[in-house]
Every structure is written in structure tokens, then in C-alpha cells.
Coordinates of N, CA and C in Angstrom, one line a residue:
P14 N 19.1 18.3 186.4 CA 20.6 18.3 186.6 C 21.0 17.5 187.8
D15 N 20.2 17.5 188.9 CA 20.6 16.7 190.1 C 20.8 15.2 189.8
W16 N 20.1 14.7 188.8 CA 20.1 13.3 188.5 C 21.0 12.9 187.3
Q17 N 21.6 13.9 186.7 CA 22.4 13.6 185.5 C 23.8 13.1 186.0
S18 N 24.4 12.3 185.1 CA 25.7 11.7 185.3 C 25.8 10.9 186.6
K19 N 24.7 10.2 186.9 CA 24.7 9.3 188.0 C 24.6 7.8 187.6
G20 N 24.6 7.6 186.3 CA 24.5 6.2 185.8 C 23.1 5.7 185.7
I21 N 22.1 6.5 185.9 CA 20.7 6.0 185.8 C 20.3 5.7 184.4
G22 N 20.6 6.6 183.5 CA 20.3 6.3 182.1 C 21.0 5.1 181.5
S23 N 22.3 4.9 181.9 CA 23.0 3.8 181.5 C 22.5 2.5 182.1
G24 N 22.1 2.5 183.3 CA 21.5 1.4 183.9 C 20.2 0.9 183.2
V25 N 19.4 1.9 182.9 CA 18.1 1.6 182.2 C 18.4 1.0 180.8
L26 N 19.4 1.6 180.1 CA 19.7 1.2 178.8 C 20.4 -0.2 178.8
D27 N 21.2 -0.5 179.8 CA 21.8 -1.8 179.9 C 20.7 -2.9 179.9
G28 N 19.6 -2.7 180.7 CA 18.5 -3.6 180.8 C 17.8 -3.7 179.5
L29 N 17.5 -2.6 178.8 CA 16.8 -2.6 177.5 C 17.6 -3.3 176.5
V30 N 18.9 -3.0 176.4 CA 19.8 -3.7 175.4 C 19.9 -5.2 175.6
E31 N 20.0 -5.6 176.9 CA 20.0 -7.0 177.2 C 18.7 -7.7 176.7
E32 N 17.6 -7.1 177.0 CA 16.3 -7.7 176.6 C 16.2 -7.7 175.1
A33 N 16.6 -6.6 174.4 CA 16.5 -6.6 173.0 C 17.4 -7.6 172.3
T34 N 18.6 -7.8 172.9 CA 19.5 -8.8 172.4 C 18.9 -10.2 172.6
R35 N 18.4 -10.5 173.7 CA 17.8 -11.8 174.0 C 16.6 -12.1 173.1
T36 N 15.8 -11.1 172.7 CA 14.7 -11.3 171.9 C 14.9 -11.0 170.4
S37 N 16.1 -10.5 170.1 CA 16.5 -10.2 168.7 C 15.6 -9.1 168.1
L38 N 15.3 -8.1 168.9 CA 14.4 -7.0 168.5 C 15.2 -5.7 168.5
P39 N 14.9 -4.8 167.5 CA 15.5 -3.5 167.5 C 14.8 -2.6 168.6
I40 N 15.5 -1.5 169.0 CA 15.0 -0.5 169.9 C 14.9 0.8 169.1
R41 N 13.8 1.4 169.1 CA 13.6 2.7 168.5 C 13.2 3.8 169.5
L42 N 13.7 5.0 169.3 CA 13.4 6.1 170.2 C 13.5 7.4 169.5
N43 N 12.9 8.4 170.1 CA 13.0 9.8 169.7 C 13.8 10.6 170.7
V44 N 14.6 11.5 170.3 CA 15.4 12.3 171.2 C 15.2 13.8 170.8
L45 N 14.9 14.6 171.8 CA 14.8 16.0 171.5 C 16.1 16.5 171.0
K46 N 16.1 17.3 169.9 CA 17.3 17.9 169.3 C 18.1 18.7 170.3
V47 N 17.5 19.3 171.3 CA 18.2 20.1 172.3 C 18.9 19.3 173.3
N48 N 18.7 18.0 173.3 CA 19.3 17.1 174.3 C 20.4 16.3 173.7
E49 N 21.5 17.0 173.5 CA 22.7 16.4 172.9 C 23.3 15.4 173.8
R50 N 23.2 15.6 175.1 CA 23.8 14.6 176.1 C 23.1 13.2 175.9
A51 N 21.8 13.3 175.7 CA 21.1 12.0 175.6 C 21.5 11.4 174.2
R52 N 21.5 12.2 173.2 CA 21.9 11.6 171.9 C 23.3 11.0 171.9
T53 N 24.2 11.6 172.6 CA 25.6 11.0 172.7 C 25.5 9.7 173.5
L54 N 24.7 9.6 174.6 CA 24.6 8.4 175.3 C 24.0 7.3 174.4
Y55 N 23.0 7.6 173.7 CA 22.4 6.6 172.8 C 23.4 6.1 171.8
E56 N 24.1 7.0 171.2 CA 25.1 6.6 170.2 C 26.2 5.7 170.8
R57 N 26.6 5.9 172.0 CA 27.5 5.0 172.7 C 26.9 3.6 172.8
Y58 N 25.6 3.5 172.9 CA 24.9 2.2 173.0 C 24.6 1.6 171.6
G59 N 25.1 2.2 170.6 CA 24.9 1.6 169.2 C 23.7 2.1 168.5
F60 N 23.0 3.1 169.0 CA 21.9 3.7 168.3 C 22.4 4.6 167.1
R61 N 21.7 4.6 166.0 CA 22.0 5.3 164.8 C 20.8 6.2 164.4
L62 N 21.1 7.4 163.9 CA 20.1 8.3 163.5 C 19.5 7.7 162.2
T63 N 18.1 7.7 162.2 CA 17.4 7.3 161.0 C 16.6 8.4 160.3
E64 N 16.2 9.4 161.1 CA 15.4 10.4 160.6 C 15.4 11.6 161.5
T65 N 15.1 12.8 161.0 CA 15.0 14.0 161.8 C 13.6 14.6 161.6
T66 N 13.1 15.2 162.6 CA 11.9 16.0 162.5 C 12.3 17.4 163.0
Q67 N 11.3 18.3 163.0 CA 11.6 19.7 163.5 C 12.2 19.7 164.9
R68 N 11.7 18.8 165.7 CA 12.2 18.8 167.1 C 13.0 17.6 167.6
H69 N 12.9 16.5 166.8 CA 13.5 15.2 167.3 C 14.5 14.6 166.3
Y70 N 15.3 13.8 166.9 CA 16.1 12.9 166.1 C 15.4 11.5 166.4
R71 N 15.2 10.8 165.3 CA 14.7 9.4 165.5 C 15.9 8.5 165.3
M72 N 16.0 7.6 166.3 CA 17.1 6.7 166.3 C 16.7 5.2 166.5
V73 N 17.6 4.3 166.1 CA 17.3 2.9 166.2 C 18.6 2.2 166.6
R74 N 18.4 1.2 167.4 CA 19.5 0.3 167.7 C 19.1 -1.0 167.0
P75 N 19.8 -1.4 165.9 CA 19.3 -2.5 165.1 C 19.4 -3.8 165.9
E76 N 18.7 -4.8 165.3 CA 18.7 -6.1 165.9 C 20.2 -6.6 166.0
P77 N 20.5 -7.3 167.1 CA 21.9 -7.7 167.3 C 22.3 -8.8 166.3

């Protein structure tokens, strides 16, 4: 909690999205279902739900 809402995740995602855009590659990740804040952040960055497991949401940000 001490590190939440400080822009750290957004900063990391900015770099990843920039690299993925430059290389035309998708980004895939898993998010714990209990972490709705993270899922919301990823959705703001264009990630879409592709699959669910018992514990995770699987998401992808398609090629630009």
C-alpha cells in the first residue's frame, strides 16, 4: 500500500508499451483476480481479457 498510486506501475507500463509498439509485439500477462486495481490499470493501457483461470485473468495488449 505504501507504493500504490505513486505512478510506478504506469511508468513501467509506459516503457513496455513503447517497446511493444516499436517492435510490433503484443504484451501478455496474468493478473490475480483479487487485484482489481491492477486489472483496471491494465485495461486503461489497452489490455483485454482473453481467458480466466481459477485465480487469474489472462490479458493481452494486441499488436499496435
